[in-house]
Structure formats: structure tokens, C-alpha cells
Amino acid sequence: MLEYSKLNGLVPAIVQDKNTNEVLMLAFMNKEAFELTLKTKKATFFSRSRNKLWTKGETSGNYQEVKEILVDCDMDTVILKVIPRGPACHTGNNSCFYRTIGDDKVINIDEVRK
């Protein structure tokens, strides 16, 4: 179904909050992670650094309940629309994308919005 050959057996998986459309994180899935996600409805990924599968929330309890999966035109990237059961980022932030780049420095988005 998906095109796994372009990135050594992996596809990028963009995780998005189904209710707010906020982008929560980016991870990678291999075929096994994708199939497990379909079966369990819990976002499961492949860790490139640990070379193994991991289900988001398995240690933190911050699971991501998958409600919908979109695939791009090339069939090599997916968007997981999820109901998050806690923060997505290991830092405790709701999203891993909590910083912005501006004026040659990285700034927390909360500082920019003030």
C-alpha cells in the first residue's frame, strides 16, 4: 500500500491533533509500525536511533488515539489525525514544534505570541 522504498523502508508520519489541527510531532513508520497502528489505533513508530518499534505513550501514558490516516499523492508520507492523551513532546510541551526561528535565533513560540 505505502511506498517504503524511498527512505530505507520508512515513511514520514506527521501527527496532527484531530480537533485543533495542530501539528504535534514528526516520526517515522516502517511497514510493521504502520500495520500495528492500523490494528491497535495507537500511534506506533519506528525509532531510527534505537532501531525498534515504539508506541507513543508506552512509557509516559501520553498515547495518541488514531482517528484517521491521510496519505500523500506519492504514497510515501502519512498524516495521523489523533486524539492526544497528553503532551506529544518529551519536554512536556503539547507539540514538538514549540520553537520558531527568527532574527538568527531560536525562540519559544510562547515568547513570540506575547
Short mmCIF file of C-alpha atoms in Angstrom, two decimals:
data_model
loop_
_atom_site.label_atom_id
_atom_site.label_comp_id
_atom_site.label_asym_id
_atom_site.label_seq_id
_atom_site.Cartn_x
_atom_site.Cartn_y
_atom_site.Cartn_z
CA MET A 1 0.00 0.00 0.00
CA LEU A 2 2.56 2.64 1.10
CA GLU A 3 5.81 3.39 -0.72
CA TYR A 4 8.54 2.39 1.73
CA SER A 5 11.46 2.19 -0.72
CA LYS A 6 12.47 5.87 -0.80
CA LEU A 7 13.72 6.16 2.81
CA ASN A 8 15.17 2.73 3.52
CA GLY A 9 11.86 1.14 4.45
CA LEU A 10 10.42 4.14 6.29
CA VAL A 11 7.75 6.75 5.67
CA PRO A 12 7.47 10.09 7.49
CA ALA A 13 4.42 10.31 9.74
CA ILE A 14 3.12 13.77 10.60
CA VAL A 15 0.98 13.64 13.73
CA GLN A 16 -1.82 16.18 13.93
CA ASP A 17 -4.45 16.84 16.60
CA LYS A 18 -7.77 15.85 15.03
CA ASN A 19 -9.72 18.56 16.87
CA THR A 20 -7.37 21.55 16.59
CA ASN A 21 -5.30 20.60 13.50
CA GLU A 22 -2.15 21.50 15.46
CA VAL A 23 0.91 19.60 14.22
CA LEU A 24 2.14 17.65 17.23
CA MET A 25 5.20 15.79 16.01
CA LEU A 26 7.00 14.09 13.15
CA ALA A 27 8.15 10.49 13.38
CA PHE A 28 8.85 7.60 11.03
CA MET A 29 6.99 4.37 10.40
CA ASN A 30 8.07 1.14 8.82
CA LYS A 31 5.54 -1.35 7.50
CA GLU A 32 5.27 -3.14 10.86
CA ALA A 33 4.64 0.12 12.75
CA PHE A 34 2.00 1.15 10.21
CA GLU A 35 0.20 -2.18 10.42
CA LEU A 36 0.30 -2.14 14.23
CA THR A 37 -1.12 1.38 14.21
CA LEU A 38 -3.97 0.24 11.98
CA LYS A 39 -4.65 -2.73 14.25
CA THR A 40 -4.44 -1.02 17.66
CA LYS A 41 -5.45 2.55 16.72
CA LYS A 42 -2.48 3.73 18.84
CA ALA A 43 0.26 5.67 17.06
CA THR A 44 3.26 3.36 16.71
CA PHE A 45 6.53 4.38 15.09
CA PHE A 46 9.99 3.09 14.23
CA SER A 47 12.85 4.62 16.20
CA ARG A 48 15.81 5.21 13.93
CA SER A 49 18.18 5.72 16.87
CA ARG A 50 17.07 2.64 18.81
CA ASN A 51 16.26 0.59 15.70
CA LYS A 52 12.97 -0.68 17.13
CA LEU A 53 9.23 -0.04 17.26
CA TRP A 54 7.75 2.25 19.89
CA THR A 55 4.19 3.19 20.68
CA LYS A 56 3.73 6.82 21.66
CA GLY A 57 2.75 6.85 25.32
CA GLU A 58 4.07 3.41 26.24
CA THR A 59 6.26 4.93 28.98
CA SER A 60 4.63 8.34 29.57
CA GLY A 61 0.99 7.32 29.27
CA ASN A 62 0.53 10.06 26.65
CA TYR A 63 -0.97 7.81 23.99
CA GLN A 64 -2.21 9.10 20.66
CA GLU A 65 -5.51 7.55 19.59
CA VAL A 66 -5.52 7.41 15.79
CA LYS A 67 -8.83 8.52 14.28
CA GLU A 68 -7.85 9.00 10.64
CA ILE A 69 -4.86 8.40 8.39
CA LEU A 70 -4.22 10.52 5.30
CA VAL A 71 -1.63 9.63 2.67
CA ASP A 72 0.02 11.98 0.19
CA CYS A 73 -0.07 11.73 -3.60
CA ASP A 74 3.20 9.77 -3.78
CA MET A 75 2.05 7.29 -1.12
CA ASP A 76 5.26 7.92 0.84
CA THR A 77 4.13 10.21 3.69
CA VAL A 78 1.20 9.95 6.07
CA ILE A 79 -0.67 12.26 8.40
CA LEU A 80 -2.08 10.66 11.53
CA LYS A 81 -5.09 12.57 12.86
CA VAL A 82 -5.11 11.74 16.56
CA ILE A 83 -6.79 12.42 19.86
CA PRO A 84 -3.78 13.05 22.13
CA ARG A 85 -3.93 11.72 25.69
CA GLY A 86 -1.34 14.19 26.97
CA PRO A 87 1.57 16.23 25.60
CA ALA A 88 3.20 14.95 22.42
CA CYS A 89 6.69 16.23 23.19
CA HIS A 90 9.07 14.58 25.64
CA THR A 91 9.75 18.10 27.00
CA GLY A 92 6.17 18.32 28.24
CA ASN A 93 5.09 20.74 25.52
CA ASN A 94 1.85 19.98 23.73
CA SER A 95 3.68 19.94 20.38
CA CYS A 96 7.28 19.18 19.47
CA PHE A 97 7.06 22.31 17.30
CA TYR A 98 7.12 24.85 20.13
CA ARG A 99 10.03 26.96 18.86
CA THR A 100 10.36 29.34 15.95
CA ILE A 101 13.37 30.69 14.11
CA GLY A 102 13.63 34.44 13.77
CA ASP A 103 16.36 37.07 13.68
CA ASP A 104 19.02 34.36 13.52
CA LYS A 105 17.96 32.74 16.79
CA VAL A 106 15.56 30.11 18.03
CA ILE A 107 12.71 31.43 20.17
CA ASN A 108 9.98 29.61 22.06
CA ILE A 109 6.68 30.27 20.29
CA ASP A 110 5.06 31.33 23.58
CA GLU A 111 7.57 34.21 23.77
CA VAL A 112 6.68 35.33 20.22
CA ARG A 113 2.94 35.28 20.92
CA LYS A 114 3.24 37.59 23.95
#
